mmCIF file of C-alpha atoms in Angstrom:
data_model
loop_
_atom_site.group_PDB
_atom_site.id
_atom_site.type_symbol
_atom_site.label_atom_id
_atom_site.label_comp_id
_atom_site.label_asym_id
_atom_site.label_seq_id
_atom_site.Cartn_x
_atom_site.Cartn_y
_atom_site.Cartn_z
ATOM 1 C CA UNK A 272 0.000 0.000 0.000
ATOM 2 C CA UNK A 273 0.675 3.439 -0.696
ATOM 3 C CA UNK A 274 2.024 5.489 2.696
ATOM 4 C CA UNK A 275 2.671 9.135 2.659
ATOM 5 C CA UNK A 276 3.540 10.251 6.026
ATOM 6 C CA UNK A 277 3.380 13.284 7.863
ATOM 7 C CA UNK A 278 5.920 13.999 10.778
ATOM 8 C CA UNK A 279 3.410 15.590 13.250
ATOM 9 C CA UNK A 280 0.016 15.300 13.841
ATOM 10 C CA UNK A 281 -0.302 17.752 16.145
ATOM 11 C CA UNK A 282 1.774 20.901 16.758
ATOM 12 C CA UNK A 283 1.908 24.234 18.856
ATOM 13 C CA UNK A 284 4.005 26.770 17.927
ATOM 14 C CA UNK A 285 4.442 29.814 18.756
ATOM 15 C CA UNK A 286 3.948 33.651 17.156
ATOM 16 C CA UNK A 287 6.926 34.146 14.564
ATOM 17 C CA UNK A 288 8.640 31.104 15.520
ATOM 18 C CA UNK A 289 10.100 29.293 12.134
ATOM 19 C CA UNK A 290 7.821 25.525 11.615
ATOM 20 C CA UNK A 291 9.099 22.692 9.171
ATOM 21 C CA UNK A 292 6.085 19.978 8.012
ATOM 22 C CA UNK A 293 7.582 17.093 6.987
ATOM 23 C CA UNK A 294 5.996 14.631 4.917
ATOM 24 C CA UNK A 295 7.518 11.274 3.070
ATOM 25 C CA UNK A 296 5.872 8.781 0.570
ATOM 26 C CA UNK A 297 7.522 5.379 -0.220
ATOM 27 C CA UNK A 298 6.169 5.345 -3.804
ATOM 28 C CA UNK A 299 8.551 7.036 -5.935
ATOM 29 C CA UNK A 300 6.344 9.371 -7.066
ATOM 30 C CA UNK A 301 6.860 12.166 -9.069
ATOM 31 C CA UNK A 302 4.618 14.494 -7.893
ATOM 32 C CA UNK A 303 4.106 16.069 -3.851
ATOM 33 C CA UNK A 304 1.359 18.739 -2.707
ATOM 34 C CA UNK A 305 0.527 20.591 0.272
ATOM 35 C CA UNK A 306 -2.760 21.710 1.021
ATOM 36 C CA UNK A 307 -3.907 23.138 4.014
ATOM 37 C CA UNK A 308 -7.651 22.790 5.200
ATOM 38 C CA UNK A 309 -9.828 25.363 7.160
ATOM 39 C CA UNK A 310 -13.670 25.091 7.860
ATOM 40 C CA UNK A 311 -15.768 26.267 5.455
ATOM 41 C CA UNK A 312 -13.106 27.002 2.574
ATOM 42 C CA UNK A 313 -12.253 23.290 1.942
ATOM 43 C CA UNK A 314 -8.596 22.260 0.483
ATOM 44 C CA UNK A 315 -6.788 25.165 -0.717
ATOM 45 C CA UNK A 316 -3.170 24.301 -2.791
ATOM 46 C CA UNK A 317 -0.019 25.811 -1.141
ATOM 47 C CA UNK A 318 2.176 24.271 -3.561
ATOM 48 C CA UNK A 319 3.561 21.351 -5.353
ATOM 49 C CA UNK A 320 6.549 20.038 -7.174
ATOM 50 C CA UNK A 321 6.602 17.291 -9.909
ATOM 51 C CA UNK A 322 10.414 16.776 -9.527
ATOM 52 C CA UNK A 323 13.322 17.097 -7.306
ATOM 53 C CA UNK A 324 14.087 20.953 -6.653
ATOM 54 C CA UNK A 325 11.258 21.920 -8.617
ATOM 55 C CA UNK A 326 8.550 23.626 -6.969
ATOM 56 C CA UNK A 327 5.470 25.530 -8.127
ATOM 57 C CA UNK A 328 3.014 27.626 -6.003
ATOM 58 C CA UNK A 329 -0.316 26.901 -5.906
ATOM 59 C CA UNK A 330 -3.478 29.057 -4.703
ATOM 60 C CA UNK A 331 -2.261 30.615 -1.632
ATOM 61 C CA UNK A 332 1.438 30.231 -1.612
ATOM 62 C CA UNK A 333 2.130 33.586 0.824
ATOM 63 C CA UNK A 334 3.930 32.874 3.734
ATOM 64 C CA UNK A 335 5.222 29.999 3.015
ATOM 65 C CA UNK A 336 8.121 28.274 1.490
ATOM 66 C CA UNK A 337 9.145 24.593 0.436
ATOM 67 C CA UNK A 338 11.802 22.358 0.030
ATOM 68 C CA UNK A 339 12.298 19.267 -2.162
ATOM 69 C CA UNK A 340 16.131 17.738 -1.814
ATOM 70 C CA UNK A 341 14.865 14.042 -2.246
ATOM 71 C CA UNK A 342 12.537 12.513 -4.092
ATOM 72 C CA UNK A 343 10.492 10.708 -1.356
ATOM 73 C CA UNK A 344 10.655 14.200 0.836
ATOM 74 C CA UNK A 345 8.775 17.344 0.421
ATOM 75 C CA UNK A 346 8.675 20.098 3.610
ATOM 76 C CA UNK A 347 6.939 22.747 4.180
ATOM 77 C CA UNK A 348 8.065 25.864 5.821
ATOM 78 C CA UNK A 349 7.073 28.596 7.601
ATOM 79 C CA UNK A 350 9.352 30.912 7.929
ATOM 80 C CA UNK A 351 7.523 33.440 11.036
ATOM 81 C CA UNK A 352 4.300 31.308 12.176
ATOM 82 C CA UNK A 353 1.132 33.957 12.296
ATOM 83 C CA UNK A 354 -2.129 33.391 13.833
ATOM 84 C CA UNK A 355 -3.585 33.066 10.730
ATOM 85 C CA UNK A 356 -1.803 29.766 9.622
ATOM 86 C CA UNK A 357 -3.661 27.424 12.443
ATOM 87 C CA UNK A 358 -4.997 25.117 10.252
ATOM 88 C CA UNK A 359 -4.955 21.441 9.428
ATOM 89 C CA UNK A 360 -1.916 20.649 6.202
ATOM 90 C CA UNK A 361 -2.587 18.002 4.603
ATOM 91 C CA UNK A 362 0.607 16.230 1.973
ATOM 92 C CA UNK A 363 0.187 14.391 -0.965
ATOM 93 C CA UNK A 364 1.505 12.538 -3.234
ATOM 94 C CA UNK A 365 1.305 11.288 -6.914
ATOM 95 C CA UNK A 366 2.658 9.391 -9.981
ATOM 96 C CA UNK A 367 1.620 11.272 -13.229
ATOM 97 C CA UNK A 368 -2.253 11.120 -13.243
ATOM 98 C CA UNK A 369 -4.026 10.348 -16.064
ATOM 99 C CA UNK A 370 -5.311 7.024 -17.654
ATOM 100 C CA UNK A 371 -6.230 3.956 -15.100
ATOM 101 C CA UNK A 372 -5.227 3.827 -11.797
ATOM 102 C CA UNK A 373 -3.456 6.533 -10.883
ATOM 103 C CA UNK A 374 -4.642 9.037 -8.539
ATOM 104 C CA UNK A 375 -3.452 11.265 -5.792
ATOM 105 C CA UNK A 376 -2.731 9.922 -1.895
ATOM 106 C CA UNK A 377 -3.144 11.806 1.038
ATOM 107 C CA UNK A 378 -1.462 11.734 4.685
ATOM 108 C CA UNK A 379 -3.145 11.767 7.491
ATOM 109 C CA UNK A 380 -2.757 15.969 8.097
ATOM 110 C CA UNK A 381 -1.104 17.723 10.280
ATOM 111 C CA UNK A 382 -3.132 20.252 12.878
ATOM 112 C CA UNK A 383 -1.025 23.148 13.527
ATOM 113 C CA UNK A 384 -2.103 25.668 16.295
ATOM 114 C CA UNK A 385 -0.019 29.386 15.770
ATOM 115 C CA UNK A 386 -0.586 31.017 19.366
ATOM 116 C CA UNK B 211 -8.594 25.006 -14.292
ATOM 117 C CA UNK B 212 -12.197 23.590 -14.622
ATOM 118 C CA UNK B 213 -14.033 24.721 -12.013
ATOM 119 C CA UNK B 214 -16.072 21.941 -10.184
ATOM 120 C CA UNK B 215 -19.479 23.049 -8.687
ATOM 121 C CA UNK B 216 -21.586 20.789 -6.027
ATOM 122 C CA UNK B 217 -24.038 21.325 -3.563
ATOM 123 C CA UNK B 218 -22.988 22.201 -0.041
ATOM 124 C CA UNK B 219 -24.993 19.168 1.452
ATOM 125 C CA UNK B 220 -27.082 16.212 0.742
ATOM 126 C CA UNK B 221 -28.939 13.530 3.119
ATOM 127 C CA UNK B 222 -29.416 9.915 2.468
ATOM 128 C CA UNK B 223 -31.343 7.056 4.208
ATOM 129 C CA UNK B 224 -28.862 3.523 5.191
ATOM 130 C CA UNK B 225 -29.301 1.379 2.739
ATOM 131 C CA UNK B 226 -30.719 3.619 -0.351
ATOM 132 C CA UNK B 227 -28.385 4.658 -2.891
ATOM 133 C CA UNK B 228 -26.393 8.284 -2.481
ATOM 134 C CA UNK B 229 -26.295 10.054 -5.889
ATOM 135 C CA UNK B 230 -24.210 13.308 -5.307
ATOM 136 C CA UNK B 231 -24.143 16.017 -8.533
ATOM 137 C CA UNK B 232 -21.200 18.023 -9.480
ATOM 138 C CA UNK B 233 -20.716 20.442 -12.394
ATOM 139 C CA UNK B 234 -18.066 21.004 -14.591
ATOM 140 C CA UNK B 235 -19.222 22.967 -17.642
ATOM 141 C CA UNK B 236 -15.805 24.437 -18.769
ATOM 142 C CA UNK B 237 -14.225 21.292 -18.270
ATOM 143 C CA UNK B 238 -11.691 20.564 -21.310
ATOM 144 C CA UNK B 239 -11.123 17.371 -23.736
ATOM 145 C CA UNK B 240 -8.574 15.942 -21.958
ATOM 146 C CA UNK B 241 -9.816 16.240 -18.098
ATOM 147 C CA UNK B 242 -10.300 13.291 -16.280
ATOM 148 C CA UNK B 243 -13.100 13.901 -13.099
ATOM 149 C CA UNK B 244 -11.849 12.297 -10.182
ATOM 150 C CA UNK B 245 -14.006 12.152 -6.758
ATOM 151 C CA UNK B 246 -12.605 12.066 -3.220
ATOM 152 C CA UNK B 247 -14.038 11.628 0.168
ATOM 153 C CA UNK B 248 -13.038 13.051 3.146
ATOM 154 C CA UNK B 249 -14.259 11.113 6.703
ATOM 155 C CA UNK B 250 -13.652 13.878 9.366
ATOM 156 C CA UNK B 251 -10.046 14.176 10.998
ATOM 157 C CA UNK B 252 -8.419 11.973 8.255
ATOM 158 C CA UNK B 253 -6.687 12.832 4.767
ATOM 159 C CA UNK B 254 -9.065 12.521 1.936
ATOM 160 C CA UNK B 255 -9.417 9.120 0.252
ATOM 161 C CA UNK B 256 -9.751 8.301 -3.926
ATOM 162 C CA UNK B 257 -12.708 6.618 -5.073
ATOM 163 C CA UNK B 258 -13.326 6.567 -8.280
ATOM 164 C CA UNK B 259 -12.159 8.825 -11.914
ATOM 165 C CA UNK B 260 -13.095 8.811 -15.413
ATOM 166 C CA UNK B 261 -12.551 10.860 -18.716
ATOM 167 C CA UNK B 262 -15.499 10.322 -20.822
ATOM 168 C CA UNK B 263 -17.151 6.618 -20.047
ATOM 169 C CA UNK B 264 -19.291 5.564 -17.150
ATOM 170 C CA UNK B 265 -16.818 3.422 -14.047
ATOM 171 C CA UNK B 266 -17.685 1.675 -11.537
ATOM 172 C CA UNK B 267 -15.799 0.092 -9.081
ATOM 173 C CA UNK B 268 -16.288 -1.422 -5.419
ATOM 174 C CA UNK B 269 -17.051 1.795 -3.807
ATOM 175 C CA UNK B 270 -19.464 3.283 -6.053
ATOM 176 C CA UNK B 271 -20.437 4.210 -9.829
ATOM 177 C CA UNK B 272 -19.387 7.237 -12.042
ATOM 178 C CA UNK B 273 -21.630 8.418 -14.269
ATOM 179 C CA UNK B 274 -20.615 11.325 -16.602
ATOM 180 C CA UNK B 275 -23.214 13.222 -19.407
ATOM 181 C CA UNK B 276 -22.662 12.830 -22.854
ATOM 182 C CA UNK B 277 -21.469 16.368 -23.396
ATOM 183 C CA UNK B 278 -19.193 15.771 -20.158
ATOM 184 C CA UNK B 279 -20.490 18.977 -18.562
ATOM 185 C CA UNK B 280 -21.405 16.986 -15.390
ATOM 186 C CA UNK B 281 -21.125 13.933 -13.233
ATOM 187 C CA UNK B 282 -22.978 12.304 -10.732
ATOM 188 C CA UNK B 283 -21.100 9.858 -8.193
ATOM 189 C CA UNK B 284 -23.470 7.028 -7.182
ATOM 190 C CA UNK B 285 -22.987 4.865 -3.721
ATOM 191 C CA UNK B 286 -25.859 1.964 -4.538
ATOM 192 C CA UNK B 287 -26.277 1.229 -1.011
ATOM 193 C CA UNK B 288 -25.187 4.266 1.914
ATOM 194 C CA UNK B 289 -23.956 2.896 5.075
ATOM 195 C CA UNK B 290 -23.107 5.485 7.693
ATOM 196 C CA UNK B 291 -20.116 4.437 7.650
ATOM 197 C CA UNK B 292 -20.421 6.956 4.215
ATOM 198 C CA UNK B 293 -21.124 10.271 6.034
ATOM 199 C CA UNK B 294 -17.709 12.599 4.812
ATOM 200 C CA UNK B 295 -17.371 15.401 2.588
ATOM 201 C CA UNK B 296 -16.872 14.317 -1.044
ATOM 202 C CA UNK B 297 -14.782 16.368 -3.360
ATOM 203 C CA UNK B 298 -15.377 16.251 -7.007
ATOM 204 C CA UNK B 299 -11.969 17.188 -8.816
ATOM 205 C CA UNK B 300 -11.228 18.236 -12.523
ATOM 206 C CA UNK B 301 -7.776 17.776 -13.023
ATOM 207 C CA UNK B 302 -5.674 19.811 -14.812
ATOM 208 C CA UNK B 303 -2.549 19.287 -16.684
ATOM 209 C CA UNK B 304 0.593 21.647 -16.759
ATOM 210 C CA UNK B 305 1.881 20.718 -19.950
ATOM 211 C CA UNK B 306 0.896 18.697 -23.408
ATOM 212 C CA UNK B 307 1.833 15.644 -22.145
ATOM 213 C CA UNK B 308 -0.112 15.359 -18.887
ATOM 214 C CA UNK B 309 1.972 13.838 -16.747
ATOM 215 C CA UNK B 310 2.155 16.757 -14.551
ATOM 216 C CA UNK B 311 -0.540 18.487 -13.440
ATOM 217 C CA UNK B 312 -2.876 21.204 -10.239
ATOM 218 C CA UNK B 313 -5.383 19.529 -8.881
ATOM 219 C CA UNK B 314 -7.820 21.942 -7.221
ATOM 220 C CA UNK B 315 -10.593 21.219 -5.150
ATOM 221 C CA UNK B 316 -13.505 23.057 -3.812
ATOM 222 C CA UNK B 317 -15.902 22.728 -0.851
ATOM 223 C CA UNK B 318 -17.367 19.833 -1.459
ATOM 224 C CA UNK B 319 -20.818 18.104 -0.824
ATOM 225 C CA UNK B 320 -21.514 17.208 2.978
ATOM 226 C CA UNK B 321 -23.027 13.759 2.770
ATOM 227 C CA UNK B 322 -24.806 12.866 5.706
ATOM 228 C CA UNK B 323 -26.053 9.279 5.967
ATOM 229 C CA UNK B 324 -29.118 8.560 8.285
ATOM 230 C CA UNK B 325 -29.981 5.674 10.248
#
């Protein structure tokens, strides 16, 4: 089975202080996402890479950074946690999608609380 | 991006079949529609995509229109075991070739499954 896993499920951290989300698949896939998740807005894209130090922003990239050295690795950072980034972040992962059987796989997620 | 539209929430009776609606009128050629659910706490889950013909697998039934403008995702027997917020997805390729790709999902449908 597929596993992509987060480092943390639950964090507190504290105003300005820098956070790294870690998250790992064991798939060798090409492609890794981070999403975060708030009530009543749904899954919103942060950003995603389809390669090795390749990185693209996604819907609401501000404030936050991300890092893709390895294949099977893709962080996310944030470089001075605000108030306003207390939400659940959610990884995923991917081969290219497209034609049978491929999809996307989620972690668990990761609730983050910025006080 | 196609832009996926779906009513906020639906109820079902256990045991009758779940058929949840989702629009994607500028959806292009080449988009697959792929549904998720999401049980609460826990990283969405894949059930089921297509491109043009009607799937079905052991979770549930795809149907998509003719003029591939919508889609309806069918569960032939709700358990409540299937209340969760299902995403429908049009995905969205970054290049010719498809194998990369921004997956963006909106709110979702609330499905709530009663005894």
């Amino acid at each position: 089975d597929v596993k992509v896993t987060q480092s943390s499920r639950y964090l507190v951290k504290r105003t300005g202080e820098k956070v790294f989300l870690e998250c790992v698949q064991d798939m060798d896939h090409e492609n890794m996402f981070w999403y975060r998740q708030d009530p009543g807005l749904g899954l919103r894209l942060i950003y995603f890479s389809y390669d090795v130090k390749m990185k693209e922003k996604g819907d609401i990239p501000e404030g936050y950074s991300v890092s893709r050295e390895k294949k099977e690795r893709f962080s996310l950072i944030l470089e001075s946690a605000s108030t306003n980034q207390t939400s659940m972040y959610l990884c995923a992962s991917s081969p290219p999608l497209g034609g049978s059987g491929n999809t996307i796989y989620f972690g668990e997620g990761s609730w983050l609380t910025v006080v | 991006d196609a832009k996926t539209t779906q009513p906020p929430s639906m109820d079902c009776a256990e045991g009758r079949a779940a058929n949840l609606p989702c629009n994607h009128s500028t959806i292009s050629g080449n988009e697959y529609v792929y549904w998720y659910r999401q049980i609460h706490s826990q990283g969405p889950q894949y059930i089921i995509h297509g491109l043009k013909n009607n799937e079905t697998n052991e979770m549930a039934s795809l149907i998509i229109t003719e003029d591939r403008k919508s889609s309806t995702l069918i569960l032939p027997h709700a358990t409540l075991r299937d209340t969760a917020v299902y995403y429908c997805i049009a995905y969205s390729p970054l290049n010719s070739g498809g194998s990369n790709y921004k997956l963006t999902f909106g709110k979702g449908t609330l499905l709530t499954v009663n005894p």
